[in-house]
């Protein structure tokens, strides 16, 4: 087989510290663009000679073509084996699992997560390391450095390989292993949860709607929920992955999963509603008439995890990202286990999971997971909820009410200001940071500041330090406002304001969240002179 070496121009690389490259699809389709990222990654890990990888994606436009390129490059770079999902399909948690189970040297995931897909939408690629988790910062920095000096990539010239049939074949001297995308993952889920109890729950008439949002979890949810657990056909909707996600925005939250929300708030709502995103790592949970915030979901899962076989012996600890509400901390404290507060981004959970310091992790942005893989896992969260519902035999609304009565309620909401001019967004953040030392003790819009800082994280396992991770303002009323700039936006800057108000124990837990958060929102506006600095105080998206 001939190996071609193509000389390339340096490309715009992945931003250091980010766990992947996300761009417009047409950018990825430009000659050499994807090739350069893949070669830079292979160089950064010390070459591919004799190594084994997993490759798969969420099925969006250009997924198939990208996988063919990666396979031919892996072969030309001397890889020993690539495991790929049939038709190129693998969810992000499934890739993480396959890397770990087969002890490969890592894997490539083709996805732009919850961003829309299509030739005029978004595409992305990321490399996960041999622990199954997103590449750590040291590696992403090396990939970036490689993209600046790269002058050639290696690729074999060959027709596309057939990915539609399960089995083993060869591409040059490389073994190509096409696997069922669902099988290993569903086997793992059976080891974690009480499938008999969940099967009995469905058999008793429990109803559910799972919205796969035309994205990758369709085949996973259909196989597990309908085939293995006996949920009636039609439980999974939008279950066939499409290249443009049915022209939708595969982000499981009340804004983008609007049809599901409408059904769940109606008189004919099923008992449980759930959704997952483009690549299957995010989740939304909603009971009949009861939306569960991701922060609350993490807390409820932590408090009830012992009802599922995998977590029967308890949890080592719980980690949440800094902007996620403190609800999980209260559960950790009651359980007498450590609670960790990490910067935004799943990669910060990796060291804690690898070191066995935590069992459950979560982010306010609809990500929840455990030590079973090194990614957040949408369907896993849904199955843990089902396991808990099967054992407790209560509704989601009842479980939430009991939880808040026991632990207090963290009213929570995130306000996003999108496509803000970068200079204005930076001015808002810098203005706020400059004020921080003077804030404690001050009254802002009627609330007294108790503490204010810029979040810096020192990893308790490897000692690495991440600074400038967002601003935290705590108030004596039990409220908190957090401000940070998004690291994943594609247009200008996105300012995220995270609002939280703890009810206290025995406090009123029946308020509407936006009402409960009105005071801390007024303080957030006043603190940042928002009207002046960015010229608007109405968020684009409230979740
Ligand atoms: C967003 C979420 C964050 C998540 C990330 C990747 O990042 O807020 O929790 O880890 O997407 O899914 P952000 O745009 O806020 O930087
Ligand atoms: Zn995702």
XYZ file of C-alpha atoms and ligand atoms in Angstrom:
560
model
C 0.000 0.000 0.000
C 1.331 3.438 -0.879
C 1.687 6.019 1.807
C 1.460 9.583 0.622
C 3.045 12.406 2.503
C 1.352 15.672 1.800
C 3.014 18.965 2.558
C 0.708 21.388 4.262
C 0.613 24.942 5.455
C 0.297 25.525 9.208
C -3.308 25.811 10.351
C -5.140 27.792 12.924
C -4.905 25.353 15.819
C -6.950 24.337 18.764
C -6.961 26.935 21.527
C -4.677 25.777 24.332
C -6.639 24.415 27.239
C -9.755 23.580 25.236
C -10.670 19.943 24.875
C -11.209 19.852 21.126
C -11.553 21.854 17.972
C -14.956 23.195 16.952
C -15.517 25.147 13.741
C -17.962 25.627 10.916
C -18.326 22.389 8.920
C -17.081 24.042 5.734
C -13.831 24.940 7.521
C -13.299 21.278 8.383
C -13.989 20.386 4.743
C -11.188 22.624 3.465
C -8.256 20.651 2.087
C -5.792 19.554 4.775
C -7.697 21.130 7.688
C -8.859 17.990 9.488
C -5.726 16.149 8.361
C -3.511 18.706 10.060
C -5.327 18.440 13.371
C -5.147 14.655 13.296
C -1.440 14.624 12.400
C -0.695 17.249 15.068
C -2.474 15.058 17.628
C -0.650 11.913 16.578
C 2.678 13.774 16.729
C 1.801 15.216 20.149
C 1.257 11.744 21.614
C 4.630 10.609 20.303
C 3.446 9.084 17.030
C 0.957 6.327 16.249
C 3.386 3.484 15.543
C 1.980 0.245 16.966
C -0.798 2.092 18.819
C -4.501 1.326 19.071
C -7.330 3.854 18.901
C -11.112 4.146 19.027
C -12.849 6.347 16.427
C -16.485 7.379 16.196
C -18.819 10.323 16.007
C -22.347 11.589 16.489
C -23.438 11.131 12.880
C -23.528 14.783 11.922
C -22.753 15.984 8.390
C -19.117 15.135 7.410
C -18.865 12.426 10.116
C -18.396 9.615 7.578
C -15.841 11.475 5.457
C -13.863 12.554 8.518
C -13.701 8.996 9.820
C -12.398 7.690 6.490
C -9.626 10.295 6.598
C -8.694 9.400 10.180
C -8.595 5.676 9.368
C -6.290 6.221 6.384
C -4.068 8.512 8.441
C -3.899 6.070 11.340
C -2.837 3.339 8.912
C -0.214 5.547 7.261
C 1.153 6.543 10.660
C 1.666 2.903 11.597
C -1.230 2.331 14.010
C -1.808 -1.331 14.879
C -5.580 -1.230 15.305
C -8.567 1.074 15.138
C -11.929 0.203 16.709
C -14.740 2.085 14.996
C -18.491 2.127 15.519
C -20.655 0.700 12.730
C -21.466 3.467 10.212
C -19.062 5.651 12.171
C -21.530 6.054 15.034
C -20.384 6.191 18.671
C -21.589 8.415 21.500
C -18.987 10.277 23.546
C -19.516 8.102 26.661
C -19.379 4.972 24.490
C -16.008 6.062 23.091
C -14.776 6.671 26.622
C -15.897 3.183 27.621
C -14.376 1.478 24.552
C -11.020 3.183 25.174
C -11.003 1.941 28.768
C -12.365 -1.533 28.111
C -9.944 -2.232 25.255
C -7.067 -0.353 26.897
C -6.356 1.583 23.730
C -3.987 4.531 23.452
C -6.890 6.946 23.131
C -9.600 7.823 20.669
C -10.970 10.459 18.309
C -14.531 11.749 18.744
C -16.172 13.588 15.857
C -18.804 15.925 17.244
C -19.612 19.535 18.018
C -21.672 18.305 20.992
C -24.959 20.208 21.259
C -24.190 22.639 18.397
C -26.341 22.228 15.261
C -25.018 20.016 12.443
C -25.037 20.348 8.660
C -22.867 21.789 5.935
C -23.622 25.309 7.157
C -23.531 24.441 10.852
C -20.797 23.090 13.114
C -18.334 20.222 13.195
C -15.693 19.262 15.716
C -13.055 16.774 16.733
C -11.483 15.921 20.036
C -8.934 13.450 21.259
C -9.478 11.459 24.437
C -6.535 9.938 26.269
C -5.986 6.360 27.368
C -7.955 6.925 30.591
C -10.998 7.590 28.376
C -11.229 11.267 29.300
C -10.683 14.516 27.395
C -7.032 15.263 26.642
C -5.477 17.020 29.632
C -4.208 20.581 29.282
C -0.561 19.536 28.820
C -1.518 17.455 25.783
C -3.819 20.053 24.223
C -1.010 22.588 24.533
C 1.296 20.163 22.705
C -1.282 19.594 19.970
C -1.530 23.345 19.548
C 2.260 23.680 19.386
C 2.382 20.933 16.738
C -0.147 22.740 14.540
C 2.275 25.679 14.343
C 5.253 23.686 13.110
C 3.617 20.847 11.185
C 4.814 20.617 7.587
C 3.501 17.240 6.463
C 0.914 14.595 7.204
C 0.732 10.925 6.297
C -2.216 9.318 4.607
C -2.746 6.162 2.580
C -4.358 6.382 -0.807
C -7.181 3.909 -0.887
C -10.882 3.617 -1.482
C -13.179 4.199 1.450
C -13.495 1.249 3.782
C -16.885 -0.355 4.400
C -18.084 0.573 7.883
C -21.567 -0.843 7.494
C -20.671 -4.377 8.558
C -19.473 -5.541 11.960
C -16.216 -7.455 11.853
C -12.473 -7.351 11.448
C -10.640 -6.360 8.286
C -7.299 -4.800 7.378
C -6.282 -1.436 6.054
C -2.687 -1.922 4.990
C -1.046 -3.457 8.026
C -3.612 -1.950 10.405
C -6.443 -3.997 11.881
C -9.832 -2.371 11.462
C -12.446 -3.531 13.939
C -16.001 -2.393 13.217
C -18.142 -2.837 16.344
C -21.799 -2.487 17.225
C -21.968 1.055 18.686
C -24.392 0.073 21.456
C -23.354 -3.405 22.608
C -20.424 -2.744 24.966
C -22.130 0.317 26.379
C -25.407 -1.462 27.107
C -23.477 -4.317 28.756
C -21.774 -1.767 31.006
C -25.148 -0.221 31.931
C -26.458 -3.659 32.944
C -23.616 -4.010 35.419
C -24.447 -0.639 37.021
C -28.230 -0.686 37.339
C -30.999 -2.991 38.466
C -32.495 -3.767 35.050
C -35.029 -6.167 36.598
C -36.432 -3.427 38.812
C -36.632 -0.977 35.894
C -38.265 -3.648 33.719
C -40.851 -4.210 36.447
C -41.439 -0.452 36.615
C -42.272 -0.279 32.898
C -44.345 -3.458 33.166
C -46.433 -1.785 35.880
C -47.494 0.934 33.427
C -44.874 3.599 34.087
C -44.651 5.899 31.067
C -41.709 7.772 29.666
C -40.685 9.948 26.735
C -37.024 10.048 25.723
C -36.191 12.697 23.117
C -32.993 11.697 21.319
C -33.167 14.991 19.402
C -32.268 13.231 16.076
C -28.818 12.699 17.525
C -26.549 9.872 18.604
C -28.463 8.502 21.606
C -31.353 7.306 19.416
C -29.938 3.799 18.825
C -28.693 3.557 22.422
C -31.998 4.594 23.979
C -34.082 2.444 21.641
C -32.005 -0.652 22.383
C -31.774 -0.123 26.137
C -35.159 1.408 26.998
C -37.443 -0.286 24.483
C -35.655 -3.579 23.727
C -33.969 -4.444 27.013
C -36.197 -2.715 29.565
C -39.524 -3.251 27.844
C -40.653 0.366 27.517
C -43.397 0.559 24.881
C -42.410 1.364 21.292
C -42.622 5.113 20.827
C -41.042 5.842 24.213
C -37.991 7.062 22.278
C -38.765 9.893 19.887
C -36.536 11.475 17.226
C -34.474 8.319 17.587
C -32.731 8.130 14.211
C -29.493 10.150 14.033
C -29.654 12.586 11.144
C -26.859 14.656 9.622
C -28.513 17.932 10.580
C -30.349 16.697 13.701
C -33.677 17.319 11.990
C -32.531 20.930 11.562
C -32.697 21.263 15.324
C -30.369 22.313 18.064
C -29.567 19.079 19.942
C -29.167 20.664 23.370
C -31.294 19.056 26.105
C -32.672 22.016 28.013
C -36.130 23.607 28.314
C -35.358 26.014 25.461
C -34.229 23.528 22.792
C -36.228 20.492 23.969
C -39.346 22.638 23.915
C -41.768 20.030 22.535
C -40.797 17.608 25.286
C -41.220 20.344 27.915
C -44.670 21.210 26.561
C -45.716 17.556 26.726
C -44.335 17.169 30.257
C -46.274 20.209 31.489
C -49.537 19.038 29.868
C -52.365 16.947 31.325
C -51.310 13.934 29.264
C -47.677 14.010 30.407
C -45.901 10.680 30.909
C -44.251 9.936 34.270
C -40.744 10.821 33.113
C -39.299 12.941 30.323
C -35.644 12.910 29.332
C -33.425 14.087 26.509
C -29.801 13.931 25.472
C -27.577 16.027 23.228
C -25.764 15.601 19.893
C -23.017 13.287 21.164
C -24.912 11.789 24.102
C -23.062 13.230 27.074
C -25.649 15.759 28.296
C -29.061 15.009 29.810
C -32.297 16.665 30.785
C -34.653 15.211 33.376
C -38.237 16.342 33.767
C -41.048 14.756 35.709
C -44.751 15.277 35.080
C -45.074 19.022 35.703
C -41.652 19.085 37.396
C -38.480 20.226 35.644
C -35.334 19.137 37.514
C -32.389 21.532 37.229
C -29.081 19.778 36.466
C -27.703 21.030 39.802
C -30.641 19.478 41.672
C -30.379 16.315 39.603
C -26.773 15.820 40.728
C -27.838 16.259 44.356
C -30.782 13.845 44.093
C -28.680 11.239 42.277
C -26.000 11.531 44.971
C -28.525 11.180 47.789
C -30.112 8.092 46.187
C -27.247 6.441 44.299
C -27.046 3.643 46.890
C -30.344 2.343 45.467
C -28.467 1.232 42.324
C -26.193 -1.842 42.475
C -23.029 -0.056 41.297
C -23.204 2.507 44.101
C -24.628 0.297 46.861
C -21.475 0.626 48.932
C -21.665 4.415 48.884
C -19.802 7.211 47.166
C -16.150 8.201 47.627
C -16.941 11.866 47.082
C -18.891 14.265 44.872
C -17.489 16.898 42.527
C -19.332 19.776 40.908
C -18.153 22.611 38.714
C -17.938 25.956 40.477
C -21.019 27.551 38.846
C -23.151 24.473 39.687
C -25.353 25.101 42.739
C -24.309 23.995 46.208
C -27.147 21.433 46.442
C -24.749 18.491 45.981
C -22.424 19.856 48.697
C -25.225 19.551 51.250
C -25.744 15.914 50.315
C -21.995 15.249 50.577
C -21.888 16.837 53.991
C -24.864 14.767 55.181
C -23.230 11.604 53.816
C -19.948 12.607 55.461
C -17.980 12.441 52.190
C -15.795 15.095 50.498
C -17.265 17.648 48.085
C -15.018 19.171 45.414
C -15.571 22.425 43.518
C -13.756 22.398 40.170
C -13.538 24.846 37.252
C -16.053 24.511 34.410
C -15.223 21.652 32.015
C -15.346 17.893 32.409
C -11.582 17.435 32.181
C -11.154 18.768 35.723
C -13.069 15.760 37.081
C -10.650 13.319 35.450
C -7.860 13.404 38.017
C -10.361 13.092 40.900
C -12.065 10.098 39.248
C -8.753 8.422 38.372
C -7.539 8.866 41.950
C -10.762 7.371 43.334
C -11.573 10.561 45.232
C -15.033 10.999 43.729
C -17.729 8.709 42.362
C -20.260 11.236 41.005
C -19.644 14.512 39.144
C -21.863 17.130 37.616
C -22.162 20.470 35.907
C -25.066 22.917 35.796
C -24.937 22.693 31.990
C -26.743 19.329 31.943
C -23.728 17.102 32.465
C -23.761 14.306 35.035
C -21.597 11.241 35.287
C -19.705 8.790 37.439
C -16.497 6.801 37.575
C -17.847 4.226 35.069
C -16.342 6.311 32.210
C -14.354 9.563 32.023
C -17.004 11.653 30.293
C -20.381 12.910 31.325
C -23.030 10.432 30.273
C -26.580 11.401 29.317
C -28.216 7.981 29.165
C -26.432 6.857 32.337
C -28.114 9.734 34.231
C -31.507 8.745 32.825
C -30.994 5.099 33.836
C -29.928 6.070 37.369
C -33.090 8.166 37.662
C -35.142 5.201 36.416
C -33.453 2.901 38.930
C -34.254 5.335 41.748
C -37.868 5.774 40.592
C -38.239 1.982 40.360
C -37.095 1.500 43.950
C -38.761 4.508 45.581
C -42.041 4.124 43.704
C -42.662 7.865 43.938
C -43.090 10.502 41.247
C -40.283 12.856 40.247
C -42.228 15.728 41.840
C -42.537 13.799 45.132
C -38.841 12.971 45.138
C -37.943 16.627 44.560
C -40.302 17.876 47.274
C -38.896 15.399 49.805
C -35.331 16.281 48.835
C -35.900 20.023 49.285
C -37.690 19.466 52.575
C -34.701 17.500 53.874
C -31.798 19.506 52.470
C -33.317 22.896 51.619
C -33.716 24.155 48.063
C -31.193 25.930 45.880
C -33.182 28.138 43.539
C -31.015 28.341 40.472
C -30.931 29.856 37.000
C -28.352 30.777 34.352
C -28.635 33.918 32.241
C -26.653 33.993 28.993
C -25.769 37.120 27.026
C -24.624 35.946 23.623
C -22.595 37.583 20.842
C -21.461 40.439 23.087
C -18.585 42.462 21.593
C -15.457 40.920 23.117
C -14.053 44.251 24.337
C -17.301 45.041 26.161
C -17.498 41.601 27.742
C -13.889 41.855 28.897
C -14.543 45.358 30.262
C -17.471 44.011 32.305
C -15.351 41.229 33.782
C -12.311 43.419 34.433
C -14.439 46.151 36.023
C -15.955 43.571 38.352
C -12.601 41.973 39.197
C -11.137 45.376 40.082
C -13.949 45.911 42.608
C -13.675 42.544 44.356
C -11.408 43.527 47.301
C -13.812 46.311 48.362
C -17.024 44.282 48.113
C -17.223 42.265 51.352
C -19.489 44.095 53.798
C -20.980 46.355 51.109
C -24.699 46.535 50.386
C -25.550 45.987 46.723
C -29.179 46.489 45.733
C -30.213 45.605 49.271
C -28.029 42.492 49.656
C -24.879 42.422 51.789
C -21.806 40.827 50.214
C -20.186 38.264 52.500
C -17.300 37.208 50.227
C -16.104 37.887 46.697
C -13.269 36.379 44.705
C -11.979 35.148 41.378
C -11.995 31.363 41.377
C -8.601 29.649 41.337
C -8.413 25.867 41.481
C -5.534 23.770 42.676
C -5.990 20.167 41.630
C -5.728 18.109 44.834
C -4.247 15.177 42.894
C -1.575 16.635 40.625
C -1.202 20.109 42.145
C -1.820 21.913 38.849
C -3.334 25.375 39.193
C -6.114 26.845 37.029
C -6.683 30.569 37.599
C -9.172 33.141 36.240
C -12.001 30.613 36.355
C -14.826 33.084 36.967
C -15.995 35.525 39.632
C -17.968 34.436 42.702
C -19.982 36.882 44.822
C -21.549 35.436 47.967
C -24.251 37.278 49.907
C -25.323 37.017 53.544
C -28.841 36.085 52.420
C -27.551 32.744 51.132
C -27.494 34.016 47.563
C -24.608 33.719 45.123
C -23.898 35.311 41.754
C -21.214 33.885 39.473
C -19.913 35.556 36.320
C -17.771 33.977 33.628
C -17.101 34.142 29.922
C -17.961 31.062 27.886
C -15.096 29.106 26.392
C -17.220 27.418 23.734
C -19.033 30.290 21.973
C -18.308 30.861 18.287
C -19.427 34.489 17.852
C -18.073 37.376 19.971
C -18.223 36.648 23.686
C -20.918 34.929 25.734
C -21.311 36.209 29.291
C -22.840 33.688 31.662
C -24.403 34.882 34.907
C -25.281 32.078 37.322
C -27.787 32.956 40.042
C -28.467 30.959 43.155
C -30.538 31.467 46.297
C -30.569 28.908 49.075
C -33.912 28.617 50.847
C -32.362 27.591 54.137
C -33.663 24.607 56.059
C -37.341 24.956 56.830
C -37.570 27.921 54.421
C -40.113 28.437 51.665
C -39.420 25.845 48.965
C -42.500 26.522 46.858
C -41.517 29.756 45.141
C -41.127 30.251 41.434
C -37.318 30.198 40.822
C -37.243 33.505 38.920
C -39.131 35.195 41.774
C -36.782 33.704 44.347
C -33.796 34.961 42.313
C -35.049 38.516 41.649
C -33.013 40.079 44.462
C -29.697 38.460 43.485
C -30.312 39.352 39.838
C -30.816 43.013 40.796
C -27.527 42.844 42.700
C -25.766 41.252 39.702
C -26.967 44.040 37.411
C -25.891 46.714 39.879
C -22.471 45.126 40.503
C -21.542 45.094 36.820
C -23.242 48.338 35.704
C -24.552 46.041 32.998
C -26.720 48.678 31.366
C -23.588 50.810 30.863
C -20.969 48.168 30.154
C -22.758 46.004 27.594
C -25.845 48.064 26.857
C -28.434 45.440 27.795
C -29.837 43.667 30.812
C -32.136 41.175 29.081
C -30.463 37.795 28.601
C -30.736 35.904 25.312
C -31.244 32.568 27.022
C -32.476 31.736 30.522
C -32.068 28.155 31.657
C -20.118 24.909 28.322
C -20.679 24.572 29.688
C -19.685 23.720 30.447
C -19.350 22.471 29.638
C -18.874 22.876 28.254
C -18.641 21.673 27.366
O -18.920 25.639 28.439
O -20.990 25.737 30.415
O -20.235 23.367 31.692
O -18.348 21.726 30.264
O -19.848 23.714 27.628
O -19.805 20.901 27.218
P -18.836 27.239 28.388
O -19.437 27.690 27.081
O -19.632 27.773 29.539
O -17.368 27.561 28.515
Zn -22.159 16.895 24.303
